[in-house]
mmCIF file of C-alpha atoms in Angstrom:
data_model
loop_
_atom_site.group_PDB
_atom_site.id
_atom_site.type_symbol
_atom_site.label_atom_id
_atom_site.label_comp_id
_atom_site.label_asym_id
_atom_site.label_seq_id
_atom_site.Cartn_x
_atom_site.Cartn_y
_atom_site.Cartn_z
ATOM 1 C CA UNK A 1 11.378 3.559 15.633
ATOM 2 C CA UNK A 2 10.977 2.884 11.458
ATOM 3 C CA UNK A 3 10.764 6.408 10.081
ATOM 4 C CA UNK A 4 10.734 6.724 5.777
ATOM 5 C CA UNK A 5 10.797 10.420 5.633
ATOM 6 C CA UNK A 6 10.445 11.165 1.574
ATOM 7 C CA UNK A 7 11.355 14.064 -0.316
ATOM 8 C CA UNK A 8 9.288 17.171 -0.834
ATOM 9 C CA UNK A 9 6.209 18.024 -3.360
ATOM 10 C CA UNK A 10 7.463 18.179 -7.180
ATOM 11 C CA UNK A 11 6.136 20.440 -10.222
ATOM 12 C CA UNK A 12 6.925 18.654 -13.702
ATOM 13 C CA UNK A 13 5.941 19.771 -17.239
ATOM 14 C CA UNK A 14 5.002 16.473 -19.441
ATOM 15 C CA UNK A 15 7.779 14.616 -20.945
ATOM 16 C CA UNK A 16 9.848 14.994 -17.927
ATOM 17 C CA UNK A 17 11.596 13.244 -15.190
ATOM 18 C CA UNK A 18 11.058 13.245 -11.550
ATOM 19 C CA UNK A 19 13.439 11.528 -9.072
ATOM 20 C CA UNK A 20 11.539 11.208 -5.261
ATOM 21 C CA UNK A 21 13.535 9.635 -2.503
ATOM 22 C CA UNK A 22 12.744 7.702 0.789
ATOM 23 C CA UNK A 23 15.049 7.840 3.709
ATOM 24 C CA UNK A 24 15.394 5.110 6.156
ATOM 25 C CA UNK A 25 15.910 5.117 9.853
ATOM 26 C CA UNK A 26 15.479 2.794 12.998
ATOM 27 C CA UNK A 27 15.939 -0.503 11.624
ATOM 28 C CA UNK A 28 18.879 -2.622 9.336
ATOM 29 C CA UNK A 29 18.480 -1.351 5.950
ATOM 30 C CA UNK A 30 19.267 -4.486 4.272
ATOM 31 C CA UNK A 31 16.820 -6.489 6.164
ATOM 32 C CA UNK A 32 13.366 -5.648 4.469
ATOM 33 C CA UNK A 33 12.086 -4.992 1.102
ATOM 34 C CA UNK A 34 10.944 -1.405 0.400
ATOM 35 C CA UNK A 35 8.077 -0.368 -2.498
ATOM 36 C CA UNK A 36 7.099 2.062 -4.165
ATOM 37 C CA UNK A 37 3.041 2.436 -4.444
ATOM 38 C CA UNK A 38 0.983 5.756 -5.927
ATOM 39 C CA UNK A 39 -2.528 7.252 -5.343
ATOM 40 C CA UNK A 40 -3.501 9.809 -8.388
ATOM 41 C CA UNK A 41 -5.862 12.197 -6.839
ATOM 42 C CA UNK A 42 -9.162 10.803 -5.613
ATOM 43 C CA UNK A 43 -8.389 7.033 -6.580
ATOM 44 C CA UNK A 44 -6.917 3.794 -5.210
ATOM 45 C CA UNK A 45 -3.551 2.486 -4.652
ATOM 46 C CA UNK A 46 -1.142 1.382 -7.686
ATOM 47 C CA UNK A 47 1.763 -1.030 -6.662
ATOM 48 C CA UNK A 48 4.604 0.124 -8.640
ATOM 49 C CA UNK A 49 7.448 -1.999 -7.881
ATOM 50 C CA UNK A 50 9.730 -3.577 -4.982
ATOM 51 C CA UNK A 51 13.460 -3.209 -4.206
ATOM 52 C CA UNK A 52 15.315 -5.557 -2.331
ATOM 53 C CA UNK A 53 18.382 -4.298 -0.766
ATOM 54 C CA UNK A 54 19.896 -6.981 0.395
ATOM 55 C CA UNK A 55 20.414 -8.864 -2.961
ATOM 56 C CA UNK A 56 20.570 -5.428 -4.721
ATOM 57 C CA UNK A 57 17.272 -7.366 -6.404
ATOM 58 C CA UNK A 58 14.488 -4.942 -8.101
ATOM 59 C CA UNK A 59 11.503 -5.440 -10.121
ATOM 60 C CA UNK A 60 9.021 -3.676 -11.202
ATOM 61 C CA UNK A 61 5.455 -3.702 -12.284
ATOM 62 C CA UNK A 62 4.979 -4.728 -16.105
ATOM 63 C CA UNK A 63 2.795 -0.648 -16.773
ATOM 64 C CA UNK A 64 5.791 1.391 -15.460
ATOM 65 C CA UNK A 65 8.848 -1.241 -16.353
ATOM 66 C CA UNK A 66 9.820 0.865 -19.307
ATOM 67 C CA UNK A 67 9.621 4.372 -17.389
ATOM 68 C CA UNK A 68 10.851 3.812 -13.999
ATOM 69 C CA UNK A 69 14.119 3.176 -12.202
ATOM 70 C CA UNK A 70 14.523 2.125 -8.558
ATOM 71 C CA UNK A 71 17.730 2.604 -6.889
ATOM 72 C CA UNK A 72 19.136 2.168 -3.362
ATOM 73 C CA UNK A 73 21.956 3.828 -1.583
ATOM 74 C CA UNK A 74 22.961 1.312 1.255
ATOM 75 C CA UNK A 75 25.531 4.101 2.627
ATOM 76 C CA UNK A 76 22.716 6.660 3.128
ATOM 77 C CA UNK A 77 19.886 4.215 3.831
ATOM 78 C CA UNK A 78 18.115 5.792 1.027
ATOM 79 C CA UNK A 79 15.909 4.195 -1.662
ATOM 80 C CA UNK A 80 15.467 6.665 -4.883
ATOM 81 C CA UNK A 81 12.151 5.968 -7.506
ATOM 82 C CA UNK A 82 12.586 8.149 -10.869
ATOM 83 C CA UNK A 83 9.512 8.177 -13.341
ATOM 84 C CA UNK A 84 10.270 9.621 -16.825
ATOM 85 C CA UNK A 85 8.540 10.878 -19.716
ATOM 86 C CA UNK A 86 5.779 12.244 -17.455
ATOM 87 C CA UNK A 87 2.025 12.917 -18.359
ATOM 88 C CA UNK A 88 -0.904 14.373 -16.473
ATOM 89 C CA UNK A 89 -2.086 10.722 -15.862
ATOM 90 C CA UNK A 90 1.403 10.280 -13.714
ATOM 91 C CA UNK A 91 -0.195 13.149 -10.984
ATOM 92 C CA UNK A 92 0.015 10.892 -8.226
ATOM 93 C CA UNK A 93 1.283 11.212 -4.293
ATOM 94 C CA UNK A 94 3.827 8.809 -4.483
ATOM 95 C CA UNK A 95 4.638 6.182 -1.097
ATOM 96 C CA UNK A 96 7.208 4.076 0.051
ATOM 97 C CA UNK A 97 6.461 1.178 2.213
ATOM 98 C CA UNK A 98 8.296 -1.066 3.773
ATOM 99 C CA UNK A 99 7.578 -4.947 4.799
ATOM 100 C CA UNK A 100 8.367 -6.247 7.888
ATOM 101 C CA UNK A 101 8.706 -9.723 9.018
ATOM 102 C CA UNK A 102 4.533 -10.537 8.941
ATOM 103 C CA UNK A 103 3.551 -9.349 5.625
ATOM 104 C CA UNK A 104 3.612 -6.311 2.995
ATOM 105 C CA UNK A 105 3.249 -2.596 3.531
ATOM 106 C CA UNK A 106 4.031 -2.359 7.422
ATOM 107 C CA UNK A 107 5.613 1.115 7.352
ATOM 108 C CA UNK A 108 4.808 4.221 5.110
ATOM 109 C CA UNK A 109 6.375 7.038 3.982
ATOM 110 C CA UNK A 110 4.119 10.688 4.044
ATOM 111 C CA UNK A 111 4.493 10.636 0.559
ATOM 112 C CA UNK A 112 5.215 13.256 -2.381
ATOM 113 C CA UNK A 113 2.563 14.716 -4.028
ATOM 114 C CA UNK A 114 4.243 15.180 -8.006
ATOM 115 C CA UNK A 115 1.900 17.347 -10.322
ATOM 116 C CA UNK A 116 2.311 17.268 -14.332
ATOM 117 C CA UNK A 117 1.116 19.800 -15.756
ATOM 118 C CA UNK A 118 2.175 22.344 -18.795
ATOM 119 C CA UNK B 1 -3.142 -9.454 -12.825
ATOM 120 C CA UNK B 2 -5.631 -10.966 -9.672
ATOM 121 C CA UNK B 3 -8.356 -8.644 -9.388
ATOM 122 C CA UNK B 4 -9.730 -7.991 -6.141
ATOM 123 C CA UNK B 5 -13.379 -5.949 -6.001
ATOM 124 C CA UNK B 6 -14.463 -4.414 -2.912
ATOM 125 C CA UNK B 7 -17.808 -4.288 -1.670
ATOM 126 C CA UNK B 8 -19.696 -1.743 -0.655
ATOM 127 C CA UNK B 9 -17.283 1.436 -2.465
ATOM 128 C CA UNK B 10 -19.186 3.485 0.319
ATOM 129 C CA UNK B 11 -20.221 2.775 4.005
ATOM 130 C CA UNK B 12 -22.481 4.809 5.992
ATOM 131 C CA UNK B 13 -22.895 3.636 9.181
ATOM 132 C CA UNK B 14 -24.442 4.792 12.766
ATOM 133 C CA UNK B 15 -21.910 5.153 15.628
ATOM 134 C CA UNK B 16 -21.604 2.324 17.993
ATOM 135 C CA UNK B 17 -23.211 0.050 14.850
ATOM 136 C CA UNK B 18 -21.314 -2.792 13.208
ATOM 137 C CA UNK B 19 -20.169 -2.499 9.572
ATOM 138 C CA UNK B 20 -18.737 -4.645 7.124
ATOM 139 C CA UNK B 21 -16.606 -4.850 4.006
ATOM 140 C CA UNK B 22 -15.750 -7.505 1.790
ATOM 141 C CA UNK B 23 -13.508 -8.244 -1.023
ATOM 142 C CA UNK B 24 -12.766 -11.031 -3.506
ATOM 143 C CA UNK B 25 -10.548 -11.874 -5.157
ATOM 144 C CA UNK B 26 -10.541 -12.952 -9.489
ATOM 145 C CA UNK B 27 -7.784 -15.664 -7.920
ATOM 146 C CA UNK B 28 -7.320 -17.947 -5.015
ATOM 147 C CA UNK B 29 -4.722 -16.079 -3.261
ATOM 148 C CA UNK B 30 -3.350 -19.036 -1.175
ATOM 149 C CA UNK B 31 0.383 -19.181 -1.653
ATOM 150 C CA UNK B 32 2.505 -22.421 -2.415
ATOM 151 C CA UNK B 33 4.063 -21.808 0.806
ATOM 152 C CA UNK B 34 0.889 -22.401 2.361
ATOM 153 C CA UNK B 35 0.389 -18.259 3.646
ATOM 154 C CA UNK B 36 -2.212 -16.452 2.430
ATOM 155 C CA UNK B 37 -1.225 -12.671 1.675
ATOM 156 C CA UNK B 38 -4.081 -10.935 2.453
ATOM 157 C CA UNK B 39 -4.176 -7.484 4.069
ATOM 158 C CA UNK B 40 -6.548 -4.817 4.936
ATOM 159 C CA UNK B 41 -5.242 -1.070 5.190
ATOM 160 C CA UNK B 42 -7.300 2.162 6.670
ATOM 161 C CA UNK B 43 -6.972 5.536 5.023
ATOM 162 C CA UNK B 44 -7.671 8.549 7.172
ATOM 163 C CA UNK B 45 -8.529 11.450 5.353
ATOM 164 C CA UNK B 46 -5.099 13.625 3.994
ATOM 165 C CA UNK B 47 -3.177 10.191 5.562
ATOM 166 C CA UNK B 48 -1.142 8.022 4.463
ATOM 167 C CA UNK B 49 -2.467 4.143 4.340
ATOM 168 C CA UNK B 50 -1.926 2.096 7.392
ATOM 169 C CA UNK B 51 -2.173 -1.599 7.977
ATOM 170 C CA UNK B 52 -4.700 -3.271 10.228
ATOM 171 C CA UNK B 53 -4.714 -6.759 9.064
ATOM 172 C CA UNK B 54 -2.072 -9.285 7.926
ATOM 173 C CA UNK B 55 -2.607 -12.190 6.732
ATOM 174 C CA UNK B 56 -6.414 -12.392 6.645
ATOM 175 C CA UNK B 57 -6.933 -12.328 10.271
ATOM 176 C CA UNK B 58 -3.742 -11.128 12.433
ATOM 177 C CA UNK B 59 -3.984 -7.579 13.830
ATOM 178 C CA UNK B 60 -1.432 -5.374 13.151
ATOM 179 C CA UNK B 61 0.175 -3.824 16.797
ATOM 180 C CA UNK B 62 -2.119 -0.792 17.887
ATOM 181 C CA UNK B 63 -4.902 -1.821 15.894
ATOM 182 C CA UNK B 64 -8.349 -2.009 18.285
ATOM 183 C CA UNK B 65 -9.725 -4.878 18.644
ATOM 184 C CA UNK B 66 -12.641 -4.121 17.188
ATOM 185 C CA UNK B 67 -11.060 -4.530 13.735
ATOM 186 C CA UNK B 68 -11.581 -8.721 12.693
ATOM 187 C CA UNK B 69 -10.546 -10.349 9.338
ATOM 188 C CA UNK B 70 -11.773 -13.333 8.075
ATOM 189 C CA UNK B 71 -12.118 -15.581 5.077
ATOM 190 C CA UNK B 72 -9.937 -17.812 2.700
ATOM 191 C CA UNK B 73 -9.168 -18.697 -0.797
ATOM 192 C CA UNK B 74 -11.001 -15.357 -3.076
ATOM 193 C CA UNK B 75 -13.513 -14.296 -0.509
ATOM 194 C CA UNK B 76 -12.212 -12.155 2.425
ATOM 195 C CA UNK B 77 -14.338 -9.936 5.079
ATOM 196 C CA UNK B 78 -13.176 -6.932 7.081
ATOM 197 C CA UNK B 79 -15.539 -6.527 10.449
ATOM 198 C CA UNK B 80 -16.117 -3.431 12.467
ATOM 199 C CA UNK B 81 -17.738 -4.225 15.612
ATOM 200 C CA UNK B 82 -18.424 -0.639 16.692
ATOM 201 C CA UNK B 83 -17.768 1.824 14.826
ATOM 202 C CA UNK B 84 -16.281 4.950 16.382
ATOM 203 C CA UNK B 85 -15.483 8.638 14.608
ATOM 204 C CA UNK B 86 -12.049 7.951 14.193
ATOM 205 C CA UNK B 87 -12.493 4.964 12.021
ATOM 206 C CA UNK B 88 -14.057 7.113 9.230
ATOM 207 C CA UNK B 89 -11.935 6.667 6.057
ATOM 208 C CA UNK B 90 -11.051 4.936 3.308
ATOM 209 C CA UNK B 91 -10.129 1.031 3.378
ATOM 210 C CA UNK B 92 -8.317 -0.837 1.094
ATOM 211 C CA UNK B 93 -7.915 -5.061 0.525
ATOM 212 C CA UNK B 94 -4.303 -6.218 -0.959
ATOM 213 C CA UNK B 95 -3.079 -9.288 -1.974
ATOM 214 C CA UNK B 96 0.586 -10.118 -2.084
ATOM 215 C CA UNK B 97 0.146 -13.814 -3.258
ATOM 216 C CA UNK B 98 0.875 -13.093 -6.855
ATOM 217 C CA UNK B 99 2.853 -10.701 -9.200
ATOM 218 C CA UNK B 100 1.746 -8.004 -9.265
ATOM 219 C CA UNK B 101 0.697 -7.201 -5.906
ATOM 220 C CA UNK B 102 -2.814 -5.843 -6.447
ATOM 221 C CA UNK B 103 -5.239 -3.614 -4.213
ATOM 222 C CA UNK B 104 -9.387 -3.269 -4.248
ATOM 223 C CA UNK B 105 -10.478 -0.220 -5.368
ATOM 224 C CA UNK B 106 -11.642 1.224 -2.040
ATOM 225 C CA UNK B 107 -14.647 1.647 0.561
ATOM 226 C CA UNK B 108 -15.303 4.839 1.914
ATOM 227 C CA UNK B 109 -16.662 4.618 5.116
ATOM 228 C CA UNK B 110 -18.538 7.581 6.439
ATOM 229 C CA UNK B 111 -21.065 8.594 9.561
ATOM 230 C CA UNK B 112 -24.790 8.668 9.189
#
């Protein structure tokens, strides 16, 4: 079956980076799209961009295009998201989700909780 | 960026009672290729989301059939026949139609 098992919680001071990652299993890598979407604590969800692994395509949304980087590792089935110059407002859990062949968002990740605080 | 508001932001119903939620959307999200990208997701409490609906009106697998979406163009509706403890949450509208992909703010559905 699809698993995304993500990496574990994070602890950053402000003005940092945090790299999270998302590993795949149960299904060819290649053949969906994979996003990443955040939740700050209490609030809604925040569509942050979409990779494409196939076409080695990503593209992010226009608020986080200048801080974030999306990466894929086709030989680990892995999909990376790293945030930098962090600030309280980034204190999110952070999802991936994966299409399928209907529509958006099919499959979810348990997500990583990453706190910013000094 | 297509707005979509939610409506009610909370939802308390009675057990075994019918509730309701609607959203709309600031843009018709009817694609060119004809789809409409339209999805409803539940949030269980300490969860992460899960999709019910795709497409306006297409159940995901697993999903009761109690769970019904309807609607077209900016107005969409997310039907509860009965509602039963487990369905307490939080439930979100998307729309995939247009860049970028955009989600209601949330209802919060909780028992009387």
């Amino acid at each position: 079956q699809v698993q995304l098992v993500q990496s574990g919680a994070e602890v950053k001071k402000p003005g940092a980076s945090v790299k999270i990652s998302c590993k795949t299993s149960g299904y060819t890598f290649t053949s969906y799209f994979m996003h990443w979407v955040r939740q700050a604590p209490g609030q809604g969800l925040e569509w942050m961009g979409i990779v494409n692994p196939s076409a080695d395509v990503i593209e992010y949304a226009q608020k986080f295009r200048d801080r974030v980087t999306m990466t894929m590792d086709t030989s680990t089935r892995t999909v990376h998201m790293e945030l930098s110059s962090l600030r309280s407002e980034d204190t999110a859990v952070y999802y991936c989700t994966r299409d399928d062949k209907n529509s958006w968002f099919a499959f979810w990740g348990q997500g990583t909780l990453v706190t910013v605080s000094s | 960026d297509v707005v979509m508001t939610q409506s009610p932001l909370s939802l308390p119903v009675t057990l075994g009672q019918p509730a309701s939620i609607s959203c709309r959307s600031s843009h018709s999200l009817v694609h060119s290729d004809g789809n409409t990208y339209f999805n409803w997701f539940q949030q269980r409490p300490g969860q992460s989301p899960r999709r019910l609906i795709y497409k306006v009106s297409n159940r995901d697998s697993g999903v009761p059939d109690r769970f019904s979406g309807s609607g077209s163009g900016t107005d969409f509706t997310l039907k509860i026949s009965r509602v039963e403890a487990e369905d307490i949450g939080v439930y979100y509208c998307m729309q995939g139609t247009h860049w970028p992909y955009t989600f209601g703010q949330g209802t919060k559905l909780e028992i009387k």
